[in-house]
Amino acid sequence: MSAERIRELAHEHLEAENSRDLAAIDHTLDPRVEYHVMSPRYPDDPTPYQVDDGSESYLGLWTNLYESFESYHLVMDECIAIPERNLAVVFCTVTATPSVDIFGLPAGREYTCPTAAVMQFDDNGAMRAETAYGNLVAVSRGMRRMREFLAGEGDRQKVNETS
């Protein structure tokens, strides 16, 4: 696949997510898509990352985001295509407004966050895998997971519980 085609596919996928249309997102996905979220973790935590398999799970993630955020918009800042692997390394900015207090983010207050994703496409242009880095919600979720993990360690619990 050409570098230009990979950049087009990455852009189409982000625009589908921005549309808040689950059918449009689903149209960009391989039914077996894998989704990985990289977040803070302890090396010995047995469940450090969020991993979702399949388009239903991927669409469930977006359903939850649309319910939790009155707005959630991604702008592609840069896309580096790696044609020999059908990969796009996408740097983007998320601008979002939570509709409920979520992970310490107050409802009704807009924030922006730089993030990145590595998207892998199959030869037909469907997204086969995505790994997200630096998303504020994912980082917050990872920090919560770290607190939960430490809480299960008994005397190692030395966590500041403020959000």
mmCIF file with all atom_site columns, C-alpha atoms in Angstrom:
data_model
loop_
_atom_site.group_PDB
_atom_site.id
_atom_site.type_symbol
_atom_site.label_atom_id
_atom_site.label_alt_id
_atom_site.label_comp_id
_atom_site.label_asym_id
_atom_site.label_entity_id
_atom_site.label_seq_id
_atom_site.pdbx_PDB_ins_code
_atom_site.Cartn_x
_atom_site.Cartn_y
_atom_site.Cartn_z
_atom_site.occupancy
_atom_site.B_iso_or_equiv
_atom_site.pdbx_formal_charge
_atom_site.auth_seq_id
_atom_site.auth_comp_id
_atom_site.auth_asym_id
_atom_site.auth_atom_id
_atom_site.pdbx_PDB_model_num
ATOM 1   C CA . MET A 1 1   ? 0.000   0.000  0.000  1.00 0.00 ? 1   MET A CA 1
ATOM 2   C CA . SER A 1 2   ? 1.306   3.488  -0.789 1.00 0.00 ? 2   SER A CA 1
ATOM 3   C CA . ALA A 1 3   ? 2.237   6.023  1.870  1.00 0.00 ? 3   ALA A CA 1
ATOM 4   C CA . GLU A 1 4   ? -0.443  8.360  0.541  1.00 0.00 ? 4   GLU A CA 1
ATOM 5   C CA . ARG A 1 5   ? -3.124  5.648  0.804  1.00 0.00 ? 5   ARG A CA 1
ATOM 6   C CA . ILE A 1 6   ? -2.082  4.856  4.393  1.00 0.00 ? 6   ILE A CA 1
ATOM 7   C CA . ARG A 1 7   ? -2.354  8.553  5.336  1.00 0.00 ? 7   ARG A CA 1
ATOM 8   C CA . GLU A 1 8   ? -5.827  8.681  3.688  1.00 0.00 ? 8   GLU A CA 1
ATOM 9   C CA . LEU A 1 9   ? -6.972  5.627  5.666  1.00 0.00 ? 9   LEU A CA 1
ATOM 10  C CA . ALA A 1 10  ? -5.722  7.104  8.960  1.00 0.00 ? 10  ALA A CA 1
ATOM 11  C CA . HIS A 1 11  ? -7.506  10.384 8.206  1.00 0.00 ? 11  HIS A CA 1
ATOM 12  C CA . GLU A 1 12  ? -10.731 8.558  7.244  1.00 0.00 ? 12  GLU A CA 1
ATOM 13  C CA . HIS A 1 13  ? -10.616 6.612  10.504 1.00 0.00 ? 13  HIS A CA 1
ATOM 14  C CA . LEU A 1 14  ? -10.188 9.758  12.637 1.00 0.00 ? 14  LEU A CA 1
ATOM 15  C CA . GLU A 1 15  ? -12.989 11.495 10.756 1.00 0.00 ? 15  GLU A CA 1
ATOM 16  C CA . ALA A 1 16  ? -15.256 8.487  11.390 1.00 0.00 ? 16  ALA A CA 1
ATOM 17  C CA . GLU A 1 17  ? -14.480 8.753  15.111 1.00 0.00 ? 17  GLU A CA 1
ATOM 18  C CA . ASN A 1 18  ? -15.191 12.498 15.009 1.00 0.00 ? 18  ASN A CA 1
ATOM 19  C CA . SER A 1 19  ? -18.547 11.869 13.314 1.00 0.00 ? 19  SER A CA 1
ATOM 20  C CA . ARG A 1 20  ? -19.915 10.047 16.394 1.00 0.00 ? 20  ARG A CA 1
ATOM 21  C CA . ASP A 1 21  ? -21.328 7.515  13.907 1.00 0.00 ? 21  ASP A CA 1
ATOM 22  C CA . LEU A 1 22  ? -20.582 3.954  14.992 1.00 0.00 ? 22  LEU A CA 1
ATOM 23  C CA . ALA A 1 23  ? -21.413 2.567  11.527 1.00 0.00 ? 23  ALA A CA 1
ATOM 24  C CA . ALA A 1 24  ? -18.844 4.933  9.988  1.00 0.00 ? 24  ALA A CA 1
ATOM 25  C CA . ILE A 1 25  ? -16.207 3.758  12.478 1.00 0.00 ? 25  ILE A CA 1
ATOM 26  C CA . ASP A 1 26  ? -17.108 0.114  11.908 1.00 0.00 ? 26  ASP A CA 1
ATOM 27  C CA . HIS A 1 27  ? -16.663 0.636  8.154  1.00 0.00 ? 27  HIS A CA 1
ATOM 28  C CA . THR A 1 28  ? -12.955 1.435  8.773  1.00 0.00 ? 28  THR A CA 1
ATOM 29  C CA . LEU A 1 29  ? -12.281 -1.670 10.910 1.00 0.00 ? 29  LEU A CA 1
ATOM 30  C CA . ASP A 1 30  ? -11.308 -5.257 10.296 1.00 0.00 ? 30  ASP A CA 1
ATOM 31  C CA . PRO A 1 31  ? -13.854 -7.329 12.321 1.00 0.00 ? 31  PRO A CA 1
ATOM 32  C CA . ARG A 1 32  ? -10.928 -8.809 14.321 1.00 0.00 ? 32  ARG A CA 1
ATOM 33  C CA . VAL A 1 33  ? -9.321  -5.442 15.110 1.00 0.00 ? 33  VAL A CA 1
ATOM 34  C CA . GLU A 1 34  ? -7.079  -5.332 18.180 1.00 0.00 ? 34  GLU A CA 1
ATOM 35  C CA . TYR A 1 35  ? -6.988  -2.182 20.285 1.00 0.00 ? 35  TYR A CA 1
ATOM 36  C CA . HIS A 1 36  ? -4.259  -1.556 22.858 1.00 0.00 ? 36  HIS A CA 1
ATOM 37  C CA . VAL A 1 37  ? -4.004  1.412  25.203 1.00 0.00 ? 37  VAL A CA 1
ATOM 38  C CA . MET A 1 38  ? -0.624  2.187  26.721 1.00 0.00 ? 38  MET A CA 1
ATOM 39  C CA . SER A 1 39  ? -0.845  3.811  30.130 1.00 0.00 ? 39  SER A CA 1
ATOM 40  C CA . PRO A 1 40  ? 1.138   4.131  33.363 1.00 0.00 ? 40  PRO A CA 1
ATOM 41  C CA . ARG A 1 41  ? 1.637   0.821  35.166 1.00 0.00 ? 41  ARG A CA 1
ATOM 42  C CA . TYR A 1 42  ? 3.756   -1.095 37.603 1.00 0.00 ? 42  TYR A CA 1
ATOM 43  C CA . PRO A 1 43  ? 5.955   -3.676 35.862 1.00 0.00 ? 43  PRO A CA 1
ATOM 44  C CA . ASP A 1 44  ? 4.621   -6.491 38.068 1.00 0.00 ? 44  ASP A CA 1
ATOM 45  C CA . ASP A 1 45  ? 0.939   -5.588 37.509 1.00 0.00 ? 45  ASP A CA 1
ATOM 46  C CA . PRO A 1 46  ? -0.595  -8.608 35.736 1.00 0.00 ? 46  PRO A CA 1
ATOM 47  C CA . THR A 1 47  ? -3.165  -6.445 33.882 1.00 0.00 ? 47  THR A CA 1
ATOM 48  C CA . PRO A 1 48  ? -1.343  -3.229 32.947 1.00 0.00 ? 48  PRO A CA 1
ATOM 49  C CA . TYR A 1 49  ? -3.014  -2.363 29.647 1.00 0.00 ? 49  TYR A CA 1
ATOM 50  C CA . GLN A 1 50  ? -6.452  -2.178 28.196 1.00 0.00 ? 50  GLN A CA 1
ATOM 51  C CA . VAL A 1 51  ? -6.674  -4.598 25.289 1.00 0.00 ? 51  VAL A CA 1
ATOM 52  C CA . ASP A 1 52  ? -9.835  -5.032 23.277 1.00 0.00 ? 52  ASP A CA 1
ATOM 53  C CA . ASP A 1 53  ? -10.340 -7.596 20.546 1.00 0.00 ? 53  ASP A CA 1
ATOM 54  C CA . GLY A 1 54  ? -12.884 -7.336 17.773 1.00 0.00 ? 54  GLY A CA 1
ATOM 55  C CA . SER A 1 55  ? -14.902 -4.547 16.246 1.00 0.00 ? 55  SER A CA 1
ATOM 56  C CA . GLU A 1 56  ? -17.769 -4.913 18.758 1.00 0.00 ? 56  GLU A CA 1
ATOM 57  C CA . SER A 1 57  ? -15.406 -4.223 21.630 1.00 0.00 ? 57  SER A CA 1
ATOM 58  C CA . TYR A 1 58  ? -13.805 -1.324 19.738 1.00 0.00 ? 58  TYR A CA 1
ATOM 59  C CA . LEU A 1 59  ? -17.228 0.183  19.028 1.00 0.00 ? 59  LEU A CA 1
ATOM 60  C CA . GLY A 1 60  ? -18.173 -0.301 22.694 1.00 0.00 ? 60  GLY A CA 1
ATOM 61  C CA . LEU A 1 61  ? -15.212 1.889  23.651 1.00 0.00 ? 61  LEU A CA 1
ATOM 62  C CA . TRP A 1 62  ? -16.510 4.677  21.409 1.00 0.00 ? 62  TRP A CA 1
ATOM 63  C CA . THR A 1 63  ? -20.070 4.223  22.667 1.00 0.00 ? 63  THR A CA 1
ATOM 64  C CA . ASN A 1 64  ? -18.755 4.812  26.202 1.00 0.00 ? 64  ASN A CA 1
ATOM 65  C CA . LEU A 1 65  ? -16.723 7.837  25.100 1.00 0.00 ? 65  LEU A CA 1
ATOM 66  C CA . TYR A 1 66  ? -19.717 9.396  23.337 1.00 0.00 ? 66  TYR A CA 1
ATOM 67  C CA . GLU A 1 67  ? -21.839 8.872  26.465 1.00 0.00 ? 67  GLU A CA 1
ATOM 68  C CA . SER A 1 68  ? -19.171 10.304 28.778 1.00 0.00 ? 68  SER A CA 1
ATOM 69  C CA . PHE A 1 69  ? -18.153 13.296 26.630 1.00 0.00 ? 69  PHE A CA 1
ATOM 70  C CA . GLU A 1 70  ? -20.432 15.941 25.183 1.00 0.00 ? 70  GLU A CA 1
ATOM 71  C CA . SER A 1 71  ? -17.668 16.617 22.676 1.00 0.00 ? 71  SER A CA 1
ATOM 72  C CA . TYR A 1 72  ? -14.621 14.585 21.683 1.00 0.00 ? 72  TYR A CA 1
ATOM 73  C CA . HIS A 1 73  ? -12.698 15.713 18.627 1.00 0.00 ? 73  HIS A CA 1
ATOM 74  C CA . LEU A 1 74  ? -9.392  14.512 17.186 1.00 0.00 ? 74  LEU A CA 1
ATOM 75  C CA . VAL A 1 75  ? -7.213  16.634 14.891 1.00 0.00 ? 75  VAL A CA 1
ATOM 76  C CA . MET A 1 76  ? -4.401  14.893 13.031 1.00 0.00 ? 76  MET A CA 1
ATOM 77  C CA . ASP A 1 77  ? -1.240  16.939 13.559 1.00 0.00 ? 77  ASP A CA 1
ATOM 78  C CA . GLU A 1 78  ? 1.075   14.611 11.653 1.00 0.00 ? 78  GLU A CA 1
ATOM 79  C CA . CYS A 1 79  ? 0.951   11.175 10.064 1.00 0.00 ? 79  CYS A CA 1
ATOM 80  C CA . ILE A 1 80  ? 4.041   9.162  9.273  1.00 0.00 ? 80  ILE A CA 1
ATOM 81  C CA . ALA A 1 81  ? 3.292   6.289  6.896  1.00 0.00 ? 81  ALA A CA 1
ATOM 82  C CA . ILE A 1 82  ? 5.401   3.135  6.849  1.00 0.00 ? 82  ILE A CA 1
ATOM 83  C CA . PRO A 1 83  ? 4.285   1.435  3.616  1.00 0.00 ? 83  PRO A CA 1
ATOM 84  C CA . GLU A 1 84  ? 6.322   -1.753 3.989  1.00 0.00 ? 84  GLU A CA 1
ATOM 85  C CA . ARG A 1 85  ? 4.290   -2.564 7.132  1.00 0.00 ? 85  ARG A CA 1
ATOM 86  C CA . ASN A 1 86  ? 0.972   -0.845 6.256  1.00 0.00 ? 86  ASN A CA 1
ATOM 87  C CA . LEU A 1 87  ? 1.435   1.324  9.354  1.00 0.00 ? 87  LEU A CA 1
ATOM 88  C CA . ALA A 1 88  ? 0.496   4.887  10.178 1.00 0.00 ? 88  ALA A CA 1
ATOM 89  C CA . VAL A 1 89  ? 2.055   6.639  13.156 1.00 0.00 ? 89  VAL A CA 1
ATOM 90  C CA . VAL A 1 90  ? -0.446  9.371  13.934 1.00 0.00 ? 90  VAL A CA 1
ATOM 91  C CA . PHE A 1 91  ? 0.147   12.350 16.198 1.00 0.00 ? 91  PHE A CA 1
ATOM 92  C CA . CYS A 1 92  ? -3.034  14.190 17.065 1.00 0.00 ? 92  CYS A CA 1
ATOM 93  C CA . THR A 1 93  ? -4.651  16.561 19.500 1.00 0.00 ? 93  THR A CA 1
ATOM 94  C CA . VAL A 1 94  ? -7.804  15.607 21.362 1.00 0.00 ? 94  VAL A CA 1
ATOM 95  C CA . THR A 1 95  ? -10.161 18.389 22.399 1.00 0.00 ? 95  THR A CA 1
ATOM 96  C CA . ALA A 1 96  ? -12.904 17.085 24.646 1.00 0.00 ? 96  ALA A CA 1
ATOM 97  C CA . THR A 1 97  ? -15.544 18.147 27.130 1.00 0.00 ? 97  THR A CA 1
ATOM 98  C CA . PRO A 1 98  ? -16.736 15.532 29.637 1.00 0.00 ? 98  PRO A CA 1
ATOM 99  C CA . SER A 1 99  ? -20.482 15.380 30.219 1.00 0.00 ? 99  SER A CA 1
ATOM 100 C CA . VAL A 1 100 ? -19.825 13.747 33.622 1.00 0.00 ? 100 VAL A CA 1
ATOM 101 C CA . ASP A 1 101 ? -16.916 13.957 36.056 1.00 0.00 ? 101 ASP A CA 1
ATOM 102 C CA . ILE A 1 102 ? -14.544 11.278 34.794 1.00 0.00 ? 102 ILE A CA 1
ATOM 103 C CA . PHE A 1 103 ? -11.090 10.328 36.092 1.00 0.00 ? 103 PHE A CA 1
ATOM 104 C CA . GLY A 1 104 ? -10.678 13.719 37.759 1.00 0.00 ? 104 GLY A CA 1
ATOM 105 C CA . LEU A 1 105 ? -11.778 15.692 34.701 1.00 0.00 ? 105 LEU A CA 1
ATOM 106 C CA . PRO A 1 106 ? -14.731 17.927 35.641 1.00 0.00 ? 106 PRO A CA 1
ATOM 107 C CA . ALA A 1 107 ? -17.939 17.834 33.617 1.00 0.00 ? 107 ALA A CA 1
ATOM 108 C CA . GLY A 1 108 ? -18.429 20.754 31.263 1.00 0.00 ? 108 GLY A CA 1
ATOM 109 C CA . ARG A 1 109 ? -14.779 21.853 31.194 1.00 0.00 ? 109 ARG A CA 1
ATOM 110 C CA . GLU A 1 110 ? -13.001 21.518 27.840 1.00 0.00 ? 110 GLU A CA 1
ATOM 111 C CA . TYR A 1 111 ? -9.439  20.229 27.780 1.00 0.00 ? 111 TYR A CA 1
ATOM 112 C CA . THR A 1 112 ? -6.902  19.405 25.112 1.00 0.00 ? 112 THR A CA 1
ATOM 113 C CA . CYS A 1 113 ? -4.359  16.618 25.125 1.00 0.00 ? 113 CYS A CA 1
ATOM 114 C CA . PRO A 1 114 ? -1.685  15.562 22.656 1.00 0.00 ? 114 PRO A CA 1
ATOM 115 C CA . THR A 1 115 ? -1.826  11.865 21.871 1.00 0.00 ? 115 THR A CA 1
ATOM 116 C CA . ALA A 1 116 ? -0.480  9.371  19.365 1.00 0.00 ? 116 ALA A CA 1
ATOM 117 C CA . ALA A 1 117 ? -1.551  6.114  17.816 1.00 0.00 ? 117 ALA A CA 1
ATOM 118 C CA . VAL A 1 118 ? -0.001  3.436  15.666 1.00 0.00 ? 118 VAL A CA 1
ATOM 119 C CA . MET A 1 119 ? -2.529  2.077  13.195 1.00 0.00 ? 119 MET A CA 1
ATOM 120 C CA . GLN A 1 120 ? -1.964  -1.055 11.149 1.00 0.00 ? 120 GLN A CA 1
ATOM 121 C CA . PHE A 1 121 ? -4.065  -1.682 8.067  1.00 0.00 ? 121 PHE A CA 1
ATOM 122 C CA . ASP A 1 122 ? -4.640  -4.863 6.102  1.00 0.00 ? 122 ASP A CA 1
ATOM 123 C CA . ASP A 1 123 ? -4.122  -4.974 2.337  1.00 0.00 ? 123 ASP A CA 1
ATOM 124 C CA . ASN A 1 124 ? -7.794  -4.058 1.784  1.00 0.00 ? 124 ASN A CA 1
ATOM 125 C CA . GLY A 1 125 ? -7.504  -0.866 3.858  1.00 0.00 ? 125 GLY A CA 1
ATOM 126 C CA . ALA A 1 126 ? -9.289  -2.045 7.018  1.00 0.00 ? 126 ALA A CA 1
ATOM 127 C CA . MET A 1 127 ? -7.660  -1.175 10.327 1.00 0.00 ? 127 MET A CA 1
ATOM 128 C CA . ARG A 1 128 ? -6.317  -4.415 11.798 1.00 0.00 ? 128 ARG A CA 1
ATOM 129 C CA . ALA A 1 129 ? -4.765  -2.986 14.977 1.00 0.00 ? 129 ALA A CA 1
ATOM 130 C CA . GLU A 1 130 ? -4.365  0.268  16.867 1.00 0.00 ? 130 GLU A CA 1
ATOM 131 C CA . THR A 1 131 ? -2.133  1.114  19.809 1.00 0.00 ? 131 THR A CA 1
ATOM 132 C CA . ALA A 1 132 ? -2.905  4.423  21.544 1.00 0.00 ? 132 ALA A CA 1
ATOM 133 C CA . TYR A 1 133 ? -0.363  6.419  23.552 1.00 0.00 ? 133 TYR A CA 1
ATOM 134 C CA . GLY A 1 134 ? -0.769  9.425  25.827 1.00 0.00 ? 134 GLY A CA 1
ATOM 135 C CA . ASN A 1 135 ? -4.542  9.805  25.826 1.00 0.00 ? 135 ASN A CA 1
ATOM 136 C CA . LEU A 1 136 ? -5.484  11.685 29.025 1.00 0.00 ? 136 LEU A CA 1
ATOM 137 C CA . VAL A 1 137 ? -8.388  9.342  29.813 1.00 0.00 ? 137 VAL A CA 1
ATOM 138 C CA . ALA A 1 138 ? -6.106  6.322  29.308 1.00 0.00 ? 138 ALA A CA 1
ATOM 139 C CA . VAL A 1 139 ? -3.383  7.852  31.469 1.00 0.00 ? 139 VAL A CA 1
ATOM 140 C CA . SER A 1 140 ? -5.973  8.617  34.176 1.00 0.00 ? 140 SER A CA 1
ATOM 141 C CA . ARG A 1 141 ? -7.336  5.080  33.916 1.00 0.00 ? 141 ARG A CA 1
ATOM 142 C CA . GLY A 1 142 ? -3.786  3.734  34.218 1.00 0.00 ? 142 GLY A CA 1
ATOM 143 C CA . MET A 1 143 ? -3.150  5.819  37.320 1.00 0.00 ? 143 MET A CA 1
ATOM 144 C CA . ARG A 1 144 ? -6.391  4.506  38.848 1.00 0.00 ? 144 ARG A CA 1
ATOM 145 C CA . ARG A 1 145 ? -5.310  0.955  37.986 1.00 0.00 ? 145 ARG A CA 1
ATOM 146 C CA . MET A 1 146 ? -1.994  1.591  39.734 1.00 0.00 ? 146 MET A CA 1
ATOM 147 C CA . ARG A 1 147 ? -3.822  2.740  42.898 1.00 0.00 ? 147 ARG A CA 1
ATOM 148 C CA . GLU A 1 148 ? -6.072  -0.338 42.772 1.00 0.00 ? 148 GLU A CA 1
ATOM 149 C CA . PHE A 1 149 ? -3.081  -2.598 42.234 1.00 0.00 ? 149 PHE A CA 1
ATOM 150 C CA . LEU A 1 150 ? -1.229  -1.111 45.197 1.00 0.00 ? 150 LEU A CA 1
ATOM 151 C CA . ALA A 1 151 ? -4.328  -1.305 47.380 1.00 0.00 ? 151 ALA A CA 1
ATOM 152 C CA . GLY A 1 152 ? -4.258  -5.069 46.875 1.00 0.00 ? 152 GLY A CA 1
ATOM 153 C CA . GLU A 1 153 ? -0.648  -5.186 48.099 1.00 0.00 ? 153 GLU A CA 1
ATOM 154 C CA . GLY A 1 154 ? -1.499  -4.522 51.762 1.00 0.00 ? 154 GLY A CA 1
ATOM 155 C CA . ASP A 1 155 ? 1.393   -2.732 53.476 1.00 0.00 ? 155 ASP A CA 1
ATOM 156 C CA . ARG A 1 156 ? 2.689   -1.357 50.139 1.00 0.00 ? 156 ARG A CA 1
ATOM 157 C CA . GLN A 1 157 ? -0.309  0.964  49.925 1.00 0.00 ? 157 GLN A CA 1
ATOM 158 C CA . LYS A 1 158 ? 1.251   4.394  49.980 1.00 0.00 ? 158 LYS A CA 1
ATOM 159 C CA . VAL A 1 159 ? -0.899  6.099  47.410 1.00 0.00 ? 159 VAL A CA 1
ATOM 160 C CA . ASN A 1 160 ? -2.079  9.680  47.453 1.00 0.00 ? 160 ASN A CA 1
ATOM 161 C CA . GLU A 1 161 ? -5.840  9.255  46.970 1.00 0.00 ? 161 GLU A CA 1
ATOM 162 C CA . THR A 1 162 ? -6.407  12.782 45.673 1.00 0.00 ? 162 THR A CA 1
ATOM 163 C CA . SER A 1 163 ? -7.501  12.991 42.049 1.00 0.00 ? 163 SER A CA 1
#
